[in-house]
Amino acid sequence: MSDLLLDDVSVTHGSTLAIDGVSLSIHSGELVAVLGPSGCGKTTLLLAIAGLLPVRSGTISIGDREISRAGRTVAPEKRGVGWVPQEASLFPHLSVGENIGFAVSRRNGFGGAPRVERIAELANLVGLGDLTGRAPNQLSGGQAQRVALARALAPRPDLLLLDEPFAALDTQLRTALRREVAELLRAQGTTSLLVTHDQEEALTLADRVAVLHDGRLRQFGTPEEIYQRPASDWVASFVGDVVELPGQWRAGRVLCALGAVEASAVGFTPADGDAVRLMLRPEWIVPRPNLLASAAAGADARIAAISYAGHDAMITADLLDGPSVLMRMTAVELPAVGDDIRLAVQRPGMAFAPVKS
C-alpha cells in the first residue's frame, strides 16, 4: 500500500468552489475518516482522489505517483484506487463470486486459477465463503456491503475510498459491520479514506480524523485530539456535545457560573479581565457531594431532567445562581429529578473569544 498526499488541493463542482486549499498526508496502512456536515465537500474530495473530478489547483499523489494537478488527471482506472459506495451497487445479473471477481483479470495478474483463488480468499475474508453462488437479491444489506468491500479490495488497490458505506444500514448492523470492516482493513494493511457525517463513527474507527467545513480543512488529528482539544469553537460544537458558559479570564481560569474553572485559551491570547466563552464536554461536569460550598470551582444545582440512554444518561441541571447545564453520567447511580447537588468540573475547559457582533 502507499501514502496519500494532498497538497493545497482546490476543486470546483460546477461553479462552486467545493474544496478550498486542502492539504492532507495519510500514511500507508492508515484509516483516516473525513468528517463534516452535509455539503461540506467530503464526497467531492473523494471524487477528486478517484479521478472523477479534476482539481483546480494543487496536487494529489499516491506514493511517488502524481495522479492529479491542474490540467493533468490520470484516468480513474489507472490510479490503483478502490471505491466502496454508500449503496452496495452490485451487478444484479452476476453472482456474489462474479461480483467480487469483476475487477480482477489477466491484466492485473489474476487470470485462471489465481482469479478463482482470489475470489475465494476475499469471500472468506468478508465472511461470505459459502455464499459465492448467490444472487445479490438473496443477500441482506450487510451482506451486500461485504460483497462491495470485497469487490473493491479484489485488485489489491493502493488506496481504498469508502463513501458513507454504512449509512443505509440499521443501527445495530451498522455498529457491528463498521467495526468488522475497520479490523479487516487494518489486518490487510489497506490505506483507507472513510467519508462520514457520523461523529461516533469517525472517532471510534479512524486512526486520524480530518474535519471539513465549507470545503476547508478545520482540523486533522487523532480522535482524542479532535474531541479533547478542538482547534476552534465550531469543531468543538460539531464533534460532540458542549456546554457553553460566558465568563471572565483570570490567570488561566474562567470565572463563570460554575466557579473558577481551569481552562486553556484556544485561538487567541486573553488578558486578565477579558470576556471569554467557556466550553466543556458534558461528562467533564460531575456531582461532588463532599465539595465545600466555598470551593473555587463548583456550584449548587437542582436536577431538572434526565434523558436515559441505557449505558449512560444526559442530565439537565439548573444552576441555582445561573443557567442550566448538561451532564453526561453512567447509568449506574443516577440522581433523581428534583435532587439538589453540588457540581464540579473535573478537567480543564476550553476558552474561546466572544462572538463578534
CSV table of C-alpha atoms in Angstrom, one decimal:
chain,number,residue,atom,x,y,z
A,1,MET,CA,0.0,0.0,0.0
A,2,SER,CA,1.0,3.6,-0.4
A,3,ASP,CA,0.9,7.0,1.2
A,4,LEU,CA,-1.7,9.5,0.0
A,5,LEU,CA,-0.7,13.2,-0.2
A,6,LEU,CA,-2.9,16.1,-1.0
A,7,ASP,CA,-1.0,19.4,-1.4
A,8,ASP,CA,-3.1,22.6,-1.3
A,9,VAL,CA,-5.9,21.0,-3.3
A,10,SER,CA,-8.9,23.0,-4.6
A,11,VAL,CA,-11.8,21.5,-6.6
A,12,THR,CA,-14.7,23.2,-8.2
A,13,HIS,CA,-18.1,21.5,-8.5
A,14,GLY,CA,-19.9,23.3,-11.3
A,15,SER,CA,-19.3,27.0,-10.5
A,16,THR,CA,-18.9,26.3,-6.7
A,17,LEU,CA,-15.5,26.1,-5.0
A,18,ALA,CA,-16.2,22.9,-3.1
A,19,ILE,CA,-12.7,22.1,-1.8
A,20,ASP,CA,-10.5,25.1,-0.9
A,21,GLY,CA,-6.8,24.5,-0.3
A,22,VAL,CA,-6.9,21.2,1.5
A,23,SER,CA,-3.6,19.5,2.4
A,24,LEU,CA,-3.5,16.0,3.9
A,25,SER,CA,-0.8,13.4,4.4
A,26,ILE,CA,-2.1,9.9,5.0
A,27,HIS,CA,0.3,7.2,5.9
A,28,SER,CA,0.4,3.8,4.3
A,29,GLY,CA,-2.0,1.4,6.0
A,30,GLU,CA,-3.7,4.2,7.9
A,31,LEU,CA,-7.5,4.5,8.2
A,32,VAL,CA,-8.5,8.2,8.1
A,33,ALA,CA,-12.1,9.5,8.4
A,34,VAL,CA,-13.2,12.6,6.6
A,35,LEU,CA,-15.8,14.1,8.9
A,36,GLY,CA,-18.2,17.0,8.2
A,37,PRO,CA,-21.8,18.1,7.8
A,38,SER,CA,-23.7,17.6,4.6
A,39,GLY,CA,-22.5,19.8,1.8
A,40,CYS,CA,-19.0,20.4,3.2
A,41,GLY,CA,-17.2,18.8,0.3
A,42,LYS,CA,-16.5,15.3,1.6
A,43,THR,CA,-17.7,13.4,-1.4
A,44,THR,CA,-16.2,16.0,-3.8
A,45,LEU,CA,-12.8,15.3,-2.2
A,46,LEU,CA,-13.2,11.5,-2.8
A,47,LEU,CA,-14.3,12.1,-6.4
A,48,ALA,CA,-11.2,14.2,-7.0
A,49,ILE,CA,-8.9,11.5,-5.4
A,50,ALA,CA,-10.7,8.8,-7.5
A,51,GLY,CA,-10.1,10.9,-10.7
A,52,LEU,CA,-13.8,11.6,-11.3
A,53,LEU,CA,-13.3,15.3,-10.8
A,54,PRO,CA,-10.3,17.4,-11.9
A,55,VAL,CA,-8.5,19.6,-9.4
A,56,ARG,CA,-8.4,23.4,-10.0
A,57,SER,CA,-5.1,23.8,-8.2
A,58,GLY,CA,-2.7,21.8,-6.0
A,59,THR,CA,-1.6,18.1,-6.5
A,60,ILE,CA,-2.7,14.7,-5.4
A,61,SER,CA,-0.2,11.9,-5.2
A,62,ILE,CA,-0.3,8.2,-4.2
A,63,GLY,CA,3.2,7.0,-3.2
A,64,ASP,CA,5.6,8.5,-5.7
A,65,ARG,CA,3.0,8.9,-8.4
A,66,GLU,CA,1.4,12.2,-9.0
A,67,ILE,CA,-2.2,11.5,-10.2
A,68,SER,CA,-3.8,14.9,-10.3
A,69,ARG,CA,-2.8,18.5,-10.9
A,70,ALA,CA,-4.5,21.4,-12.8
A,71,GLY,CA,-4.7,20.3,-16.5
A,72,ARG,CA,-3.5,16.8,-15.9
A,73,THR,CA,-5.5,13.9,-14.5
A,74,VAL,CA,-4.6,10.2,-14.5
A,75,ALA,CA,-7.6,8.1,-15.6
A,76,PRO,CA,-9.6,6.6,-12.7
A,77,GLU,CA,-8.9,3.0,-13.9
A,78,LYS,CA,-5.1,3.7,-13.8
A,79,ARG,CA,-4.9,5.1,-10.3
A,80,GLY,CA,-5.0,1.9,-8.3
A,81,VAL,CA,-7.9,3.2,-6.2
A,82,GLY,CA,-10.8,1.1,-4.9
A,83,TRP,CA,-14.3,2.6,-4.2
A,84,VAL,CA,-17.0,1.4,-1.8
A,85,PRO,CA,-20.2,3.5,-2.3
A,86,GLN,CA,-23.0,4.2,0.1
A,87,GLU,CA,-25.2,1.7,-1.6
A,88,ALA,CA,-23.6,-1.7,-2.5
A,89,SER,CA,-24.5,-1.2,-6.2
A,90,LEU,CA,-23.9,-4.8,-7.0
A,91,PHE,CA,-24.4,-6.1,-10.6
A,92,PRO,CA,-27.8,-7.8,-10.3
A,93,HIS,CA,-27.1,-10.3,-13.1
A,94,LEU,CA,-23.9,-11.6,-11.5
A,95,SER,CA,-23.4,-13.9,-8.5
A,96,VAL,CA,-21.6,-12.9,-5.4
A,97,GLY,CA,-18.4,-14.5,-6.6
A,98,GLU,CA,-18.8,-12.9,-10.1
A,99,ASN,CA,-19.3,-9.5,-8.5
A,100,ILE,CA,-16.2,-9.9,-6.3
A,101,GLY,CA,-14.1,-11.1,-9.3
A,102,PHE,CA,-15.4,-8.4,-11.7
A,103,ALA,CA,-12.3,-6.2,-11.3
A,104,VAL,CA,-9.7,-9.0,-11.4
A,105,SER,CA,-8.4,-10.4,-14.7
A,106,ARG,CA,-5.2,-11.3,-16.5
A,107,ARG,CA,-4.5,-7.6,-16.9
A,108,ASN,CA,-3.8,-7.3,-13.2
A,109,GLY,CA,-2.3,-10.8,-12.7
A,110,PHE,CA,-5.4,-12.8,-11.8
A,111,GLY,CA,-6.1,-15.0,-14.8
A,112,GLY,CA,-7.3,-18.6,-14.5
A,113,ALA,CA,-6.7,-20.3,-11.1
A,114,PRO,CA,-5.2,-17.2,-9.4
A,115,ARG,CA,-8.5,-15.4,-10.1
A,116,VAL,CA,-10.6,-18.2,-8.6
A,117,GLU,CA,-8.3,-18.3,-5.6
A,118,ARG,CA,-8.5,-14.5,-5.1
A,119,ILE,CA,-12.4,-14.6,-5.2
A,120,ALA,CA,-12.5,-17.4,-2.7
A,121,GLU,CA,-9.9,-15.6,-0.5
A,122,LEU,CA,-11.9,-12.4,-0.4
A,123,ALA,CA,-15.3,-14.1,0.1
A,124,ASN,CA,-13.9,-15.9,3.1
A,125,LEU,CA,-12.3,-12.7,4.3
A,126,VAL,CA,-15.6,-10.9,4.5
A,127,GLY,CA,-17.4,-13.9,5.9
A,128,LEU,CA,-19.3,-15.0,2.7
A,129,GLY,CA,-17.3,-18.0,1.7
A,130,ASP,CA,-20.4,-20.2,1.4
A,131,LEU,CA,-22.5,-17.6,-0.5
A,132,THR,CA,-20.4,-17.1,-3.7
A,133,GLY,CA,-23.2,-18.6,-5.8
A,134,ARG,CA,-26.0,-16.5,-4.5
A,135,ALA,CA,-27.6,-13.6,-6.5
A,136,PRO,CA,-27.5,-10.1,-5.0
A,137,ASN,CA,-31.2,-10.1,-4.4
A,138,GLN,CA,-30.7,-13.0,-2.0
A,139,LEU,CA,-28.5,-11.0,0.3
A,140,SER,CA,-29.2,-8.8,3.3
A,141,GLY,CA,-28.0,-5.2,3.4
A,142,GLY,CA,-24.9,-6.1,5.5
A,143,GLN,CA,-24.0,-9.0,3.2
A,144,ALA,CA,-24.3,-6.8,0.1
A,145,GLN,CA,-21.9,-4.2,1.7
A,146,ARG,CA,-19.5,-7.0,2.4
A,147,VAL,CA,-19.5,-8.0,-1.2
A,148,ALA,CA,-19.0,-4.4,-2.3
A,149,LEU,CA,-16.0,-4.2,0.1
A,150,ALA,CA,-14.5,-7.5,-1.3
A,151,ARG,CA,-15.0,-6.3,-4.9
A,152,ALA,CA,-13.1,-3.1,-4.1
A,153,LEU,CA,-10.3,-5.0,-2.5
A,154,ALA,CA,-10.0,-7.6,-5.2
A,155,PRO,CA,-7.4,-5.9,-7.4
A,156,ARG,CA,-5.3,-5.0,-4.4
A,157,PRO,CA,-5.7,-1.2,-4.7
A,158,ASP,CA,-3.1,1.2,-3.4
A,159,LEU,CA,-5.9,3.2,-1.7
A,160,LEU,CA,-9.5,2.4,-0.7
A,161,LEU,CA,-12.2,5.1,-0.6
A,162,LEU,CA,-15.3,4.5,1.4
A,163,ASP,CA,-18.2,6.9,0.8
A,164,GLU,CA,-20.5,6.6,3.9
A,165,PRO,CA,-20.8,2.8,3.3
A,166,PHE,CA,-22.8,2.1,6.4
A,167,ALA,CA,-25.3,4.9,6.2
A,168,ALA,CA,-28.1,2.8,4.7
A,169,LEU,CA,-27.9,0.1,7.4
A,170,ASP,CA,-29.9,-0.1,10.6
A,171,THR,CA,-28.2,1.0,13.8
A,172,GLN,CA,-27.3,-2.5,15.2
A,173,LEU,CA,-26.0,-3.8,11.9
A,174,ARG,CA,-24.1,-0.5,11.2
A,175,THR,CA,-22.3,-0.7,14.5
A,176,ALA,CA,-21.2,-4.3,14.0
A,177,LEU,CA,-20.3,-4.1,10.4
A,178,ARG,CA,-18.2,-0.9,10.6
A,179,ARG,CA,-16.1,-2.5,13.4
A,180,GLU,CA,-15.6,-5.6,11.3
A,181,VAL,CA,-14.6,-3.6,8.3
A,182,ALA,CA,-12.1,-1.4,10.2
A,183,GLU,CA,-10.5,-4.6,11.7
A,184,LEU,CA,-10.3,-6.2,8.2
A,185,LEU,CA,-8.7,-3.1,6.6
A,186,ARG,CA,-6.1,-2.9,9.3
A,187,ALA,CA,-5.3,-6.6,9.1
A,188,GLN,CA,-4.9,-6.2,5.3
A,189,GLY,CA,-2.7,-3.0,5.8
A,190,THR,CA,-5.0,-1.1,3.4
A,191,THR,CA,-4.6,2.6,3.2
A,192,SER,CA,-8.2,3.9,3.5
A,193,LEU,CA,-10.2,7.1,3.5
A,194,LEU,CA,-13.7,6.9,5.0
A,195,VAL,CA,-16.2,9.7,4.4
A,196,THR,CA,-18.8,10.1,7.1
A,197,HIS,CA,-21.0,12.7,8.8
A,198,ASP,CA,-21.3,10.5,11.9
A,199,GLN,CA,-19.0,11.8,14.7
A,200,GLU,CA,-19.2,8.5,16.6
A,201,GLU,CA,-18.2,6.5,13.5
A,202,ALA,CA,-15.2,8.7,12.8
A,203,LEU,CA,-14.0,8.8,16.4
A,204,THR,CA,-14.4,5.0,17.0
A,205,LEU,CA,-13.0,3.7,13.7
A,206,ALA,CA,-10.3,6.1,12.5
A,207,ASP,CA,-6.6,6.4,13.3
A,208,ARG,CA,-6.9,10.1,12.5
A,209,VAL,CA,-9.8,12.4,11.6
A,210,ALA,CA,-9.9,15.2,9.1
A,211,VAL,CA,-12.7,17.7,9.9
A,212,LEU,CA,-14.1,19.6,6.9
A,213,HIS,CA,-16.4,22.6,6.9
A,214,ASP,CA,-17.3,24.8,3.9
A,215,GLY,CA,-14.7,23.0,1.8
A,216,ARG,CA,-11.8,23.8,4.2
A,217,LEU,CA,-9.9,21.5,6.5
A,218,ARG,CA,-10.6,22.8,10.0
A,219,GLN,CA,-8.6,20.2,12.0
A,220,PHE,CA,-6.6,17.0,11.3
A,221,GLY,CA,-5.6,14.8,14.2
A,222,THR,CA,-6.3,11.7,16.3
A,223,PRO,CA,-9.8,11.1,17.6
A,224,GLU,CA,-8.7,12.1,21.1
A,225,GLU,CA,-7.1,15.4,19.8
A,226,ILE,CA,-10.3,16.3,17.8
A,227,TYR,CA,-12.6,15.6,20.8
A,228,GLN,CA,-10.5,16.8,23.7
A,229,ARG,CA,-8.6,19.6,22.1
A,230,PRO,CA,-10.6,21.0,19.2
A,231,ALA,CA,-8.9,23.7,17.2
A,232,SER,CA,-12.0,26.0,17.1
A,233,ASP,CA,-15.4,26.6,18.7
A,234,TRP,CA,-17.0,25.2,15.5
A,235,VAL,CA,-15.1,21.9,15.7
A,236,ALA,CA,-15.9,21.7,19.5
A,237,SER,CA,-19.6,22.1,18.8
A,238,PHE,CA,-19.7,19.8,15.8
A,239,VAL,CA,-17.7,16.9,17.2
A,240,GLY,CA,-19.8,16.1,20.3
A,241,ASP,CA,-22.0,17.9,22.8
A,242,VAL,CA,-20.8,21.0,24.6
A,243,VAL,CA,-21.8,23.2,27.5
A,244,GLU,CA,-21.1,26.9,26.8
A,245,LEU,CA,-21.0,29.5,29.6
A,246,PRO,CA,-20.0,33.2,29.5
A,247,GLY,CA,-17.1,34.1,31.8
A,248,GLN,CA,-14.1,36.2,32.5
A,249,TRP,CA,-10.5,35.2,32.1
A,250,ARG,CA,-8.3,35.3,35.2
A,251,ALA,CA,-4.8,33.8,35.3
A,252,GLY,CA,-5.6,30.6,33.5
A,253,ARG,CA,-9.1,30.2,34.8
A,254,VAL,CA,-12.5,31.3,33.7
A,255,LEU,CA,-14.8,32.9,36.3
A,256,CYS,CA,-18.3,31.7,35.4
A,257,ALA,CA,-21.5,30.2,36.9
A,258,LEU,CA,-19.6,27.0,37.8
A,259,GLY,CA,-17.0,28.9,39.8
A,260,ALA,CA,-13.3,29.4,38.8
A,261,VAL,CA,-12.8,26.8,36.1
A,262,GLU,CA,-9.3,26.0,34.9
A,263,ALA,CA,-9.1,26.4,31.1
A,264,SER,CA,-6.9,26.7,28.0
A,265,ALA,CA,-7.4,29.6,25.6
A,266,VAL,CA,-7.9,28.4,22.0
A,267,GLY,CA,-7.1,30.5,19.0
A,268,PHE,CA,-6.3,33.7,21.0
A,269,THR,CA,-4.4,35.1,24.0
A,270,PRO,CA,-6.8,36.7,26.5
A,271,ALA,CA,-5.7,39.2,29.2
A,272,ASP,CA,-7.0,39.1,32.7
A,273,GLY,CA,-10.5,40.6,32.8
A,274,ASP,CA,-11.3,39.7,29.2
A,275,ALA,CA,-14.7,38.3,28.4
A,276,VAL,CA,-14.5,34.7,27.1
A,277,ARG,CA,-16.8,31.8,26.3
A,278,LEU,CA,-16.1,28.6,28.2
A,279,MET,CA,-16.8,25.3,26.6
A,280,LEU,CA,-17.0,22.0,28.4
A,281,ARG,CA,-18.0,18.5,27.5
A,282,PRO,CA,-21.0,17.3,29.5
A,283,GLU,CA,-19.0,14.4,31.0
A,284,TRP,CA,-16.5,16.8,32.4
A,285,ILE,CA,-19.2,18.2,34.8
A,286,VAL,CA,-19.6,15.8,37.7
A,287,PRO,CA,-21.5,15.8,41.0
A,288,ARG,CA,-19.3,16.2,44.1
A,289,PRO,CA,-21.4,15.8,47.2
A,290,ASN,CA,-18.4,16.5,49.5
A,291,LEU,CA,-17.3,19.6,47.7
A,292,LEU,CA,-17.2,22.6,50.1
A,293,ALA,CA,-19.6,25.4,49.2
A,294,SER,CA,-16.6,27.8,49.2
A,295,ALA,CA,-14.6,25.8,46.7
A,296,ALA,CA,-13.2,27.8,43.8
A,297,ALA,CA,-14.7,25.6,41.1
A,298,GLY,CA,-18.2,24.3,41.9
A,299,ALA,CA,-21.8,25.4,42.0
A,300,ASP,CA,-25.1,24.3,43.6
A,301,ALA,CA,-27.7,22.9,41.2
A,302,ARG,CA,-31.0,21.0,41.0
A,303,ILE,CA,-31.7,18.1,38.7
A,304,ALA,CA,-34.4,19.3,36.2
A,305,ALA,CA,-34.5,16.4,33.7
A,306,ILE,CA,-32.9,13.0,32.9
A,307,SER,CA,-32.6,11.5,29.4
A,308,TYR,CA,-31.9,7.9,29.9
A,309,ALA,CA,-29.9,6.0,27.1
A,310,GLY,CA,-29.2,2.7,28.8
A,311,HIS,CA,-25.4,2.8,29.1
A,312,ASP,CA,-25.5,6.4,30.2
A,313,ALA,CA,-27.8,9.4,30.6
A,314,MET,CA,-27.8,13.1,29.7
A,315,ILE,CA,-28.9,15.1,32.7
A,316,THR,CA,-30.1,18.7,32.7
A,317,ALA,CA,-29.1,20.5,35.9
A,318,ASP,CA,-30.4,24.0,36.8
A,319,LEU,CA,-27.7,26.1,38.5
A,320,LEU,CA,-29.2,27.9,41.5
A,321,ASP,CA,-27.2,31.0,40.6
A,322,GLY,CA,-27.0,30.6,36.8
A,323,PRO,CA,-28.3,28.9,33.7
A,324,SER,CA,-28.9,25.2,33.0
A,325,VAL,CA,-26.0,22.9,32.1
A,326,LEU,CA,-25.8,19.4,30.7
A,327,MET,CA,-24.0,16.5,32.4
A,328,ARG,CA,-23.4,13.0,31.0
A,329,MET,CA,-23.2,10.3,33.6
A,330,THR,CA,-23.0,6.5,33.5
A,331,ALA,CA,-26.4,4.9,34.3
A,332,VAL,CA,-25.2,3.0,37.4
A,333,GLU,CA,-26.1,5.6,40.1
A,334,LEU,CA,-28.2,8.4,38.6
A,335,PRO,CA,-29.7,11.2,40.7
A,336,ALA,CA,-33.4,11.8,40.6
A,337,VAL,CA,-35.3,14.7,39.2
A,338,GLY,CA,-35.5,17.4,41.9
A,339,ASP,CA,-32.4,16.3,43.8
A,340,ASP,CA,-30.1,19.1,45.0
A,341,ILE,CA,-26.4,18.5,44.1
A,342,ARG,CA,-23.1,20.2,44.1
A,343,LEU,CA,-21.3,20.3,40.7
A,344,ALA,CA,-17.6,20.5,39.9
A,345,VAL,CA,-15.6,20.4,36.7
A,346,GLN,CA,-13.1,17.5,36.6
A,347,ARG,CA,-10.8,18.6,33.8
A,348,PRO,CA,-9.7,21.9,32.2
A,349,GLY,CA,-12.2,23.5,29.8
A,350,MET,CA,-11.7,25.4,26.5
A,351,ALA,CA,-11.8,29.2,26.4
A,352,PHE,CA,-12.8,30.9,23.2
A,353,ALA,CA,-13.1,34.6,22.2
A,354,PRO,CA,-16.6,36.2,22.4
A,355,VAL,CA,-18.6,36.1,19.2
A,356,LYS,CA,-18.2,39.3,17.3
A,357,SER,CA,-21.5,41.2,16.9
